[in-house]
PDB file of C-alpha atoms in Angstrom:
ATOM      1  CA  UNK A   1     119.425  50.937  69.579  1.00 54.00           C
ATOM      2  CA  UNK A   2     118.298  47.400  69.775  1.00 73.00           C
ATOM      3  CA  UNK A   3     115.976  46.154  72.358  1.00 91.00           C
ATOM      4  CA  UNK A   4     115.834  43.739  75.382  1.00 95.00           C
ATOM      5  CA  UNK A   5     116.162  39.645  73.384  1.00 96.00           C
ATOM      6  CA  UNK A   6     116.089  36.417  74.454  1.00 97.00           C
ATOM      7  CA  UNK A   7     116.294  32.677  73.656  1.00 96.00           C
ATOM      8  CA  UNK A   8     115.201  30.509  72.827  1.00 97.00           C
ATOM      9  CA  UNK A   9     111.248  31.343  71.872  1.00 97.00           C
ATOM     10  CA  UNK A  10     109.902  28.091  73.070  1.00 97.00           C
ATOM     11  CA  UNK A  11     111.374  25.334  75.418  1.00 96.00           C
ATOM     12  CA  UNK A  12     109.898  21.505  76.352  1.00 98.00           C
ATOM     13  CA  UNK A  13     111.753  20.151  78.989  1.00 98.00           C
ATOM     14  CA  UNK A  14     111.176  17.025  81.371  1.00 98.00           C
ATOM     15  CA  UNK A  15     111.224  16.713  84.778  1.00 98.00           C
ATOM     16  CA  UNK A  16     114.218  16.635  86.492  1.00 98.00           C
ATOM     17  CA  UNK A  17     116.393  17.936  83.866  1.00 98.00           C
ATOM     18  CA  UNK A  18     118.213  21.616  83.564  1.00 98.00           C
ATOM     19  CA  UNK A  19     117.687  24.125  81.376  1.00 98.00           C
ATOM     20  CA  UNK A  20     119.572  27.277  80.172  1.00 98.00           C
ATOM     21  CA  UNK A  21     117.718  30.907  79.172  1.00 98.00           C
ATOM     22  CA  UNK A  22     119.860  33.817  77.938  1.00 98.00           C
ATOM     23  CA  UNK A  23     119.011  37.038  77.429  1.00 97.00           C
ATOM     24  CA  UNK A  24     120.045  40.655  75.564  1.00 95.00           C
ATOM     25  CA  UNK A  25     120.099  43.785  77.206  1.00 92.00           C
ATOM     26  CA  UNK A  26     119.208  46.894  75.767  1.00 89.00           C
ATOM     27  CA  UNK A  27     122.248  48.729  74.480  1.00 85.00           C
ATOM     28  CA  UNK A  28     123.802  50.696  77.303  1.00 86.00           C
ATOM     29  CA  UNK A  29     122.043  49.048  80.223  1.00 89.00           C
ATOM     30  CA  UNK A  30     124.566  47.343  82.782  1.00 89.00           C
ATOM     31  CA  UNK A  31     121.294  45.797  85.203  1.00 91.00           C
ATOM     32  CA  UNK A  32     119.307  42.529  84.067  1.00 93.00           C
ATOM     33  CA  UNK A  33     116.469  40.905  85.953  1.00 94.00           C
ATOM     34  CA  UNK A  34     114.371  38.002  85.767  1.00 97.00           C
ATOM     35  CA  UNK A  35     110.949  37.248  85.991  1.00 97.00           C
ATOM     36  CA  UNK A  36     108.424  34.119  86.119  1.00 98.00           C
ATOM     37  CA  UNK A  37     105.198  34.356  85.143  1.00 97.00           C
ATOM     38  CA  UNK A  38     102.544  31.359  85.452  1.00 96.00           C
ATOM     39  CA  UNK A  39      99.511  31.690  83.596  1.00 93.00           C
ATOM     40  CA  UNK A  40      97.052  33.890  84.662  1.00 90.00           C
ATOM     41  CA  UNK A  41      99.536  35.695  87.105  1.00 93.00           C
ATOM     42  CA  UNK A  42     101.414  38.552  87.622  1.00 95.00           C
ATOM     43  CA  UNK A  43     105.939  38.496  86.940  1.00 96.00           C
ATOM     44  CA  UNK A  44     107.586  37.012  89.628  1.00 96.00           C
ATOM     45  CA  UNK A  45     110.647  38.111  90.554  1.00 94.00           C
ATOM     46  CA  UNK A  46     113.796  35.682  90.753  1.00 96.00           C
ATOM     47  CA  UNK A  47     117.059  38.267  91.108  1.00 94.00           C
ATOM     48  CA  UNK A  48     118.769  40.952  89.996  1.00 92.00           C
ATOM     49  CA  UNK A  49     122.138  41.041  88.084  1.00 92.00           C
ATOM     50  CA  UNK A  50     124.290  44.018  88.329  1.00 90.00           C
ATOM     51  CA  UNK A  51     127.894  44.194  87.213  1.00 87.00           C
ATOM     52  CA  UNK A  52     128.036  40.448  86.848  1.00 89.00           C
ATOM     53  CA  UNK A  53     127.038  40.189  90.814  1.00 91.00           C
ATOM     54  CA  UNK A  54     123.430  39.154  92.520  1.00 90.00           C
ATOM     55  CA  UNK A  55     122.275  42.076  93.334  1.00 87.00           C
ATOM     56  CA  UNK A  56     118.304  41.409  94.931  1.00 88.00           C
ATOM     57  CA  UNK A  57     116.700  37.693  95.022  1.00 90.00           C
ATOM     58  CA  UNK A  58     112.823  37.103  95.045  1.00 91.00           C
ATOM     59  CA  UNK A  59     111.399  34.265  97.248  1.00 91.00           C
ATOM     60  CA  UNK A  60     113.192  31.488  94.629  1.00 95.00           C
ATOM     61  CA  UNK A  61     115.112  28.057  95.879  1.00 96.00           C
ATOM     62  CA  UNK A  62     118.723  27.886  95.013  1.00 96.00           C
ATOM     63  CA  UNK A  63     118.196  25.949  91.920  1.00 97.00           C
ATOM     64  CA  UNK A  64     117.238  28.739  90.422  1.00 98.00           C
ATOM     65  CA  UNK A  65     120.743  30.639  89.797  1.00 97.00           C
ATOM     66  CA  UNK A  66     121.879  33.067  86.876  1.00 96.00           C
ATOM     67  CA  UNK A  67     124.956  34.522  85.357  1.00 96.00           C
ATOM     68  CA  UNK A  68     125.331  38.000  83.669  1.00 94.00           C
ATOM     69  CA  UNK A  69     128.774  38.592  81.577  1.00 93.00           C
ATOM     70  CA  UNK A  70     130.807  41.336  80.690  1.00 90.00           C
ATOM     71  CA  UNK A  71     128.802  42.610  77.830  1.00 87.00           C
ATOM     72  CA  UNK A  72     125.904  42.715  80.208  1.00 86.00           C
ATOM     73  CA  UNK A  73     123.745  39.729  78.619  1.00 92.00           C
ATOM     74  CA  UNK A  74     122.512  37.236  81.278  1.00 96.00           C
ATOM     75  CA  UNK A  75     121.547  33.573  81.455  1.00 97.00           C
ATOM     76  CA  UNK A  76     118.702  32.342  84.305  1.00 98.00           C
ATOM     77  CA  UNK A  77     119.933  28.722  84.839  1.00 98.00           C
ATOM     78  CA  UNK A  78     117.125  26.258  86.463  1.00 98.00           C
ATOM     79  CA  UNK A  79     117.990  22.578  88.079  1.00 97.00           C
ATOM     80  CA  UNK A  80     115.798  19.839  88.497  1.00 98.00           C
ATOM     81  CA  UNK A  81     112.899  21.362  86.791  1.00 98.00           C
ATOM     82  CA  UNK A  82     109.500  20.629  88.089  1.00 98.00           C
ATOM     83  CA  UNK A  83     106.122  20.547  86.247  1.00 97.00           C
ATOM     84  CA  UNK A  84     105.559  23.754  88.567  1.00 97.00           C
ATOM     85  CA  UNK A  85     108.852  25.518  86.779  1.00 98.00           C
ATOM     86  CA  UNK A  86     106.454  25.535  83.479  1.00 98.00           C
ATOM     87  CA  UNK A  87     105.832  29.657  82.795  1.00 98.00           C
ATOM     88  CA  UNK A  88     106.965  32.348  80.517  1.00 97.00           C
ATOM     89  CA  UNK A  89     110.293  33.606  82.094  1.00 98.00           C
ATOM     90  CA  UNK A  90     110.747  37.428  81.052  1.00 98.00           C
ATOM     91  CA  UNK A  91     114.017  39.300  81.246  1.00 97.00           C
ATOM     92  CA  UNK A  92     114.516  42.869  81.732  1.00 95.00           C
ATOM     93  CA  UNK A  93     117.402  45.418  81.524  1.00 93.00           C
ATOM     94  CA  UNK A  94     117.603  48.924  82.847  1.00 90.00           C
ATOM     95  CA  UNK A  95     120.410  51.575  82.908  1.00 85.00           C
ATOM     96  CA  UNK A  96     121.513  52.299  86.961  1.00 76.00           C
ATOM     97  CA  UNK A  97     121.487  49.007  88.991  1.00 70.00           C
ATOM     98  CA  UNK A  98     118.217  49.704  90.571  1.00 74.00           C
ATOM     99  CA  UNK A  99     114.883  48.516  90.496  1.00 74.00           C
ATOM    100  CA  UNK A 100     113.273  51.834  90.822  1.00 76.00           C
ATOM    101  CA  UNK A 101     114.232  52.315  87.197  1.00 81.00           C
ATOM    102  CA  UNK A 102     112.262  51.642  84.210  1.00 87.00           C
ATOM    103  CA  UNK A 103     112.693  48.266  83.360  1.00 90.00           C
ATOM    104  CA  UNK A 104     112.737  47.311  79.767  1.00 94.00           C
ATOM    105  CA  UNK A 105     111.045  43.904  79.364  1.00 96.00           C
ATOM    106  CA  UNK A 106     112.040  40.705  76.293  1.00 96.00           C
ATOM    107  CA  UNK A 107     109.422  39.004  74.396  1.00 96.00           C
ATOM    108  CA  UNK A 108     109.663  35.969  77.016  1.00 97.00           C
ATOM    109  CA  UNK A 109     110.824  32.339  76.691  1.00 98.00           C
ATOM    110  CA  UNK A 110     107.581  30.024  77.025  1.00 98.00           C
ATOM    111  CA  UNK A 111     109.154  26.680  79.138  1.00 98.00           C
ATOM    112  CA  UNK A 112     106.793  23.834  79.459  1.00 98.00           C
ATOM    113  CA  UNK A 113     107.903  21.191  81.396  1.00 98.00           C
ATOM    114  CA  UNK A 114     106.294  17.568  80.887  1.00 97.00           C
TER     115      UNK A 114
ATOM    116  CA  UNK B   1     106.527  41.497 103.496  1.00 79.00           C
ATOM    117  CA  UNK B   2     105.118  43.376 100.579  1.00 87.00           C
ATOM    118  CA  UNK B   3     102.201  42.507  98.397  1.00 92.00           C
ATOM    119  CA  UNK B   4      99.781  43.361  95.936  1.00 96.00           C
ATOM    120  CA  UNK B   5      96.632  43.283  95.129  1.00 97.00           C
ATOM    121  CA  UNK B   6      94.671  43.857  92.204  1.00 98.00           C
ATOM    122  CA  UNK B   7      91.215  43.185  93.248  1.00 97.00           C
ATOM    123  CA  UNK B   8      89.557  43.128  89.412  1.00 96.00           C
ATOM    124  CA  UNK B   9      90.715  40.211  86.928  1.00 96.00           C
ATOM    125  CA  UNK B  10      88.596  41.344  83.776  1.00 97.00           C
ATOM    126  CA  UNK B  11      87.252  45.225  83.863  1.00 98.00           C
ATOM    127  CA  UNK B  12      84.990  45.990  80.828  1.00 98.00           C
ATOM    128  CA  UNK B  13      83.936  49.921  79.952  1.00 97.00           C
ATOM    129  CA  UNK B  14      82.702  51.695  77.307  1.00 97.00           C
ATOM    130  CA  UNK B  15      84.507  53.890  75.028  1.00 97.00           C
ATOM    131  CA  UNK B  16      84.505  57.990  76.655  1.00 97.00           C
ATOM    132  CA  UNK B  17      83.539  56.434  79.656  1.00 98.00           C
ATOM    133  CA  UNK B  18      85.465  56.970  82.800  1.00 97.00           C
ATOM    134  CA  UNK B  19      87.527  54.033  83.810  1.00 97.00           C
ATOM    135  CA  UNK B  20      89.616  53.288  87.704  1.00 97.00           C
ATOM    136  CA  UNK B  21      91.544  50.353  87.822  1.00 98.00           C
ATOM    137  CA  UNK B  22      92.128  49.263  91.541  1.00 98.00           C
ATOM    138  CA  UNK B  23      95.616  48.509  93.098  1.00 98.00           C
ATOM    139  CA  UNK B  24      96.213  48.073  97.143  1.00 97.00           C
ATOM    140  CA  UNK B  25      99.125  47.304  98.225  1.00 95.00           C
ATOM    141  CA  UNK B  26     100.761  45.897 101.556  1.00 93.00           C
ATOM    142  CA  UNK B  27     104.160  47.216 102.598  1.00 90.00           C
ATOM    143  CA  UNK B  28     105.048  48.681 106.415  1.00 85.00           C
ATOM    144  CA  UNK B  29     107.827  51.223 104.561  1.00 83.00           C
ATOM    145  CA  UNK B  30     107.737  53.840 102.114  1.00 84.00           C
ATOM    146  CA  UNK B  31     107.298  52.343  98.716  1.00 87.00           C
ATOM    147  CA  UNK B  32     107.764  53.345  95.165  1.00 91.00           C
ATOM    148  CA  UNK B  33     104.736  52.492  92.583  1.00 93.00           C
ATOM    149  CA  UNK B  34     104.351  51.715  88.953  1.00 95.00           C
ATOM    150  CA  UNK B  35     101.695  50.559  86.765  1.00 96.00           C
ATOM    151  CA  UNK B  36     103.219  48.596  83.692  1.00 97.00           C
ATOM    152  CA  UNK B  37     101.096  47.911  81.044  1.00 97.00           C
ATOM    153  CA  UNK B  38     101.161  45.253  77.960  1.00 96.00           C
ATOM    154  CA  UNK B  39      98.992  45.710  75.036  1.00 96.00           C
ATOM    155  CA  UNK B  40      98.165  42.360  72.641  1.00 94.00           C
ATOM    156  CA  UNK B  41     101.185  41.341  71.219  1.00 93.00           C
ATOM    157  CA  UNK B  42     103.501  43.579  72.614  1.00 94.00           C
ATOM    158  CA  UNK B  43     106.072  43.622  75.516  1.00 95.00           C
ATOM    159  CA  UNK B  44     105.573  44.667  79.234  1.00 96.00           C
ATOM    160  CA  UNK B  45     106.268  48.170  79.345  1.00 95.00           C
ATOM    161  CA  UNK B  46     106.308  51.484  81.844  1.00 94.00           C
ATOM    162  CA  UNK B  47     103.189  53.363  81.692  1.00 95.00           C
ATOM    163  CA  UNK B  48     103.880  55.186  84.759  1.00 93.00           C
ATOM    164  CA  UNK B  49     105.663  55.770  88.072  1.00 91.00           C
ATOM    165  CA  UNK B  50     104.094  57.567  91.168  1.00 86.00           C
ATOM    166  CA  UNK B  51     106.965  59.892  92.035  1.00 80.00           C
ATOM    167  CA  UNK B  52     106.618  61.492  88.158  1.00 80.00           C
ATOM    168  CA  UNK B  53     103.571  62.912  88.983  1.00 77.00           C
ATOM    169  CA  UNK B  54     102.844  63.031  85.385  1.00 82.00           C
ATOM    170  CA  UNK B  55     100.118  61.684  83.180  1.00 84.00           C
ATOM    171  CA  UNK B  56     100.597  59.214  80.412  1.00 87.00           C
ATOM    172  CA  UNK B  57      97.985  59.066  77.508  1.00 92.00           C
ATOM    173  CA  UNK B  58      95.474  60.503  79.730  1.00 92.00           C
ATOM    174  CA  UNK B  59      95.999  58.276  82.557  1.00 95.00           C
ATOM    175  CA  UNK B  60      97.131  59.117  86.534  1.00 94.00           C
ATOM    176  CA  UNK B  61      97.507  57.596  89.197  1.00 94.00           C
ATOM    177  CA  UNK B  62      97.887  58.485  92.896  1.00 88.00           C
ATOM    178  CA  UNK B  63      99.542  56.914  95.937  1.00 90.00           C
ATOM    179  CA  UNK B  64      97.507  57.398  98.945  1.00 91.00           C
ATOM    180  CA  UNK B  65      99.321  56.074 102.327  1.00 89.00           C
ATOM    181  CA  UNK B  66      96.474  56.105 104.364  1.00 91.00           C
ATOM    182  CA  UNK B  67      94.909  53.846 102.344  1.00 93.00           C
ATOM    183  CA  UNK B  68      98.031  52.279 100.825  1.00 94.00           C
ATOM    184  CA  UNK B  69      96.451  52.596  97.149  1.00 95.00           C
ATOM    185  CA  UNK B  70      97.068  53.794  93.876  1.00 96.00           C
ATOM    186  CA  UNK B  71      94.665  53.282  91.770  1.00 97.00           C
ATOM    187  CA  UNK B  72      95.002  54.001  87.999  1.00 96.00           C
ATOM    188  CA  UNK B  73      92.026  56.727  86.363  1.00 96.00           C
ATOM    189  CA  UNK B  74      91.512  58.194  82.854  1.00 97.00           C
ATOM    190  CA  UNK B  75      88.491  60.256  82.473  1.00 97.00           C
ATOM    191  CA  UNK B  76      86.941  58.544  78.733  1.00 97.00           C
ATOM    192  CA  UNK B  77      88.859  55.333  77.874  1.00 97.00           C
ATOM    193  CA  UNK B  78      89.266  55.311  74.372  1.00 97.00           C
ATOM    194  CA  UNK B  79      89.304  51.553  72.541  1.00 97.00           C
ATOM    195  CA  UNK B  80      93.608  51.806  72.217  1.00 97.00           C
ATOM    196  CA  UNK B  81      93.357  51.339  76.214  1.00 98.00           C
ATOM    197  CA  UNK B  82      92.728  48.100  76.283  1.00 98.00           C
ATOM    198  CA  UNK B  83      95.503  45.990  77.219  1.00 98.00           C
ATOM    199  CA  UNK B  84      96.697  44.116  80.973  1.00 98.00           C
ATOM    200  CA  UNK B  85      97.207  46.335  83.641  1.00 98.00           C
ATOM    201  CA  UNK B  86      99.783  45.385  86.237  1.00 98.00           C
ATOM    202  CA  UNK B  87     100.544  47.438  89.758  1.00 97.00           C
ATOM    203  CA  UNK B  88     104.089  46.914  90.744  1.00 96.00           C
ATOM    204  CA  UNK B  89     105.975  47.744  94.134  1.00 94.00           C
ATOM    205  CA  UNK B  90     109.066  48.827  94.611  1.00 89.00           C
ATOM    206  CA  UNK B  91     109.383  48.252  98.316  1.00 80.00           C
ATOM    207  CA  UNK B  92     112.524  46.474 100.342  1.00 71.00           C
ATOM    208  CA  UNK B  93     115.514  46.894  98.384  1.00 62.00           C
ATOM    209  CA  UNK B  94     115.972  44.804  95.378  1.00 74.00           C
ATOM    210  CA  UNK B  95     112.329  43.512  95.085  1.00 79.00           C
ATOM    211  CA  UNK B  96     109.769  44.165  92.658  1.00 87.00           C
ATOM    212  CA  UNK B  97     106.489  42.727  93.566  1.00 93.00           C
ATOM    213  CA  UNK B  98     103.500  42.496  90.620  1.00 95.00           C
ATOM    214  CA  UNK B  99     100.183  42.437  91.111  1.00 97.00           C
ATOM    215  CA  UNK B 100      98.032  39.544  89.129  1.00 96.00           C
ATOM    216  CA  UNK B 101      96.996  42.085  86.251  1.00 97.00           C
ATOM    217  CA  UNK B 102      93.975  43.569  85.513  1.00 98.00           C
ATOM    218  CA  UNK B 103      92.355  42.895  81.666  1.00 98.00           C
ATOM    219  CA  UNK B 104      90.754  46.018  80.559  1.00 98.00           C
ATOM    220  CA  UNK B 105      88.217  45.907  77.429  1.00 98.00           C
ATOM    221  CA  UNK B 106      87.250  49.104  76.234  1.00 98.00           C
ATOM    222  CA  UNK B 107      84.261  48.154  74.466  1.00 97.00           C
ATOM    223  CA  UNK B 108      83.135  50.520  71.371  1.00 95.00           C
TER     224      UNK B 108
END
């Protein structure tokens, strides 16, 4: 059983450009969520993916979308970054669609935005 | 709109002592609470959930309503408990709010 992966490690990205993060559920979950974490603070939740469809949405703007496929991975999508959009973004999959379940978290993809 | 708060940033004890990391929370229905931990170098992860009712490597936790808290307790932290401490609620559907961590330092 592998666990939750995701890529790239690291990220530097300008202002005003898009970027693209993709992440690797744990075999045999079908629910993905995202998370942004500034330093010193607590995950933030963006959304919820569940059988390829939005299934919950934090307090994020639009440019902030995501995709998850048929073999569950996911991507978190972000337009026009800001210098405010630099933070580790976490992914994690569970097994029932829900939030109440145990999420399993990835290492993280650090994105620093100049 | 549901919140939470973590009132200590950095907590330091000393080994075999007891140790009570605070968590409040704000939320007008009836929520479901976790405390996820992450130890140095390792990933987020589950240490436990409120409607388990069980304890995890010594620690428990319970939700009180009147006082909308659950604050986490082990009787003698041992050095392998230090790590960052996050409350999480589970409140509205499809929204997971996290606290901003606490650091706990078991000294030896």
């Amino acid at each position: 059983e592998t666990g939750v992966t995701q890529s790239p490690t690291h990220l530097i990205k300008t202002r005003g450009q898009q970027v693209t993060l993709r992440c690797s559920s744990q075999s045999g979950h079908n629910t993905v969520s995202w998370y942004q974490q500034a330093l010193g603070q607590g995950p933030q939740f963006i959304f919820q993916y569940y059988r390829e469809e939005e299934n919950g949405r934090g307090n994020f703007p639009p440019r902030f979308s995501g995709l998850q496929f048929p073999n569950y991975s996911s991507e978190l999508n972000v337009n026009a970054l800001e210098l405010d959009d630099s933070a580790l973004y976490l992914c994690a999959s569970n097994a029932g669609g829900g939030l109440d379940n145990e999420q399993f978290f990835g290492p993280g993809t650090r994105l620093t935005v100049l | 709109a549901q919140r939470v708060t973590q009132p200590e940033k950095l907590l330091s004890v000393f080994k075999g002592a007891p140790v009570e990391l605070k968590c409040n929370y704000s939320y007008s229905g009836s929520p479901e609470l976790f405390w996820y931990v992450q130890y140095s170098r390792q990933r987020l992860q589950l240490l436990l959930r409120h409607i388990s009712r069980e304890s995890i490597k010594g620690f428990t936790a319970d939700l009180n309503k009147g006082e909308t808290s659950f604050h986490l307790k082990k009787p003698f932290a041992q050095e392998e408990d230090s790590a960052m401490y996050y409350c999480v609620l589970h409140g509205s559907a499809r929204q997971l709010t996290f606290g901003s961590g606490t650091q706990l330092t078991v000294l030896p």
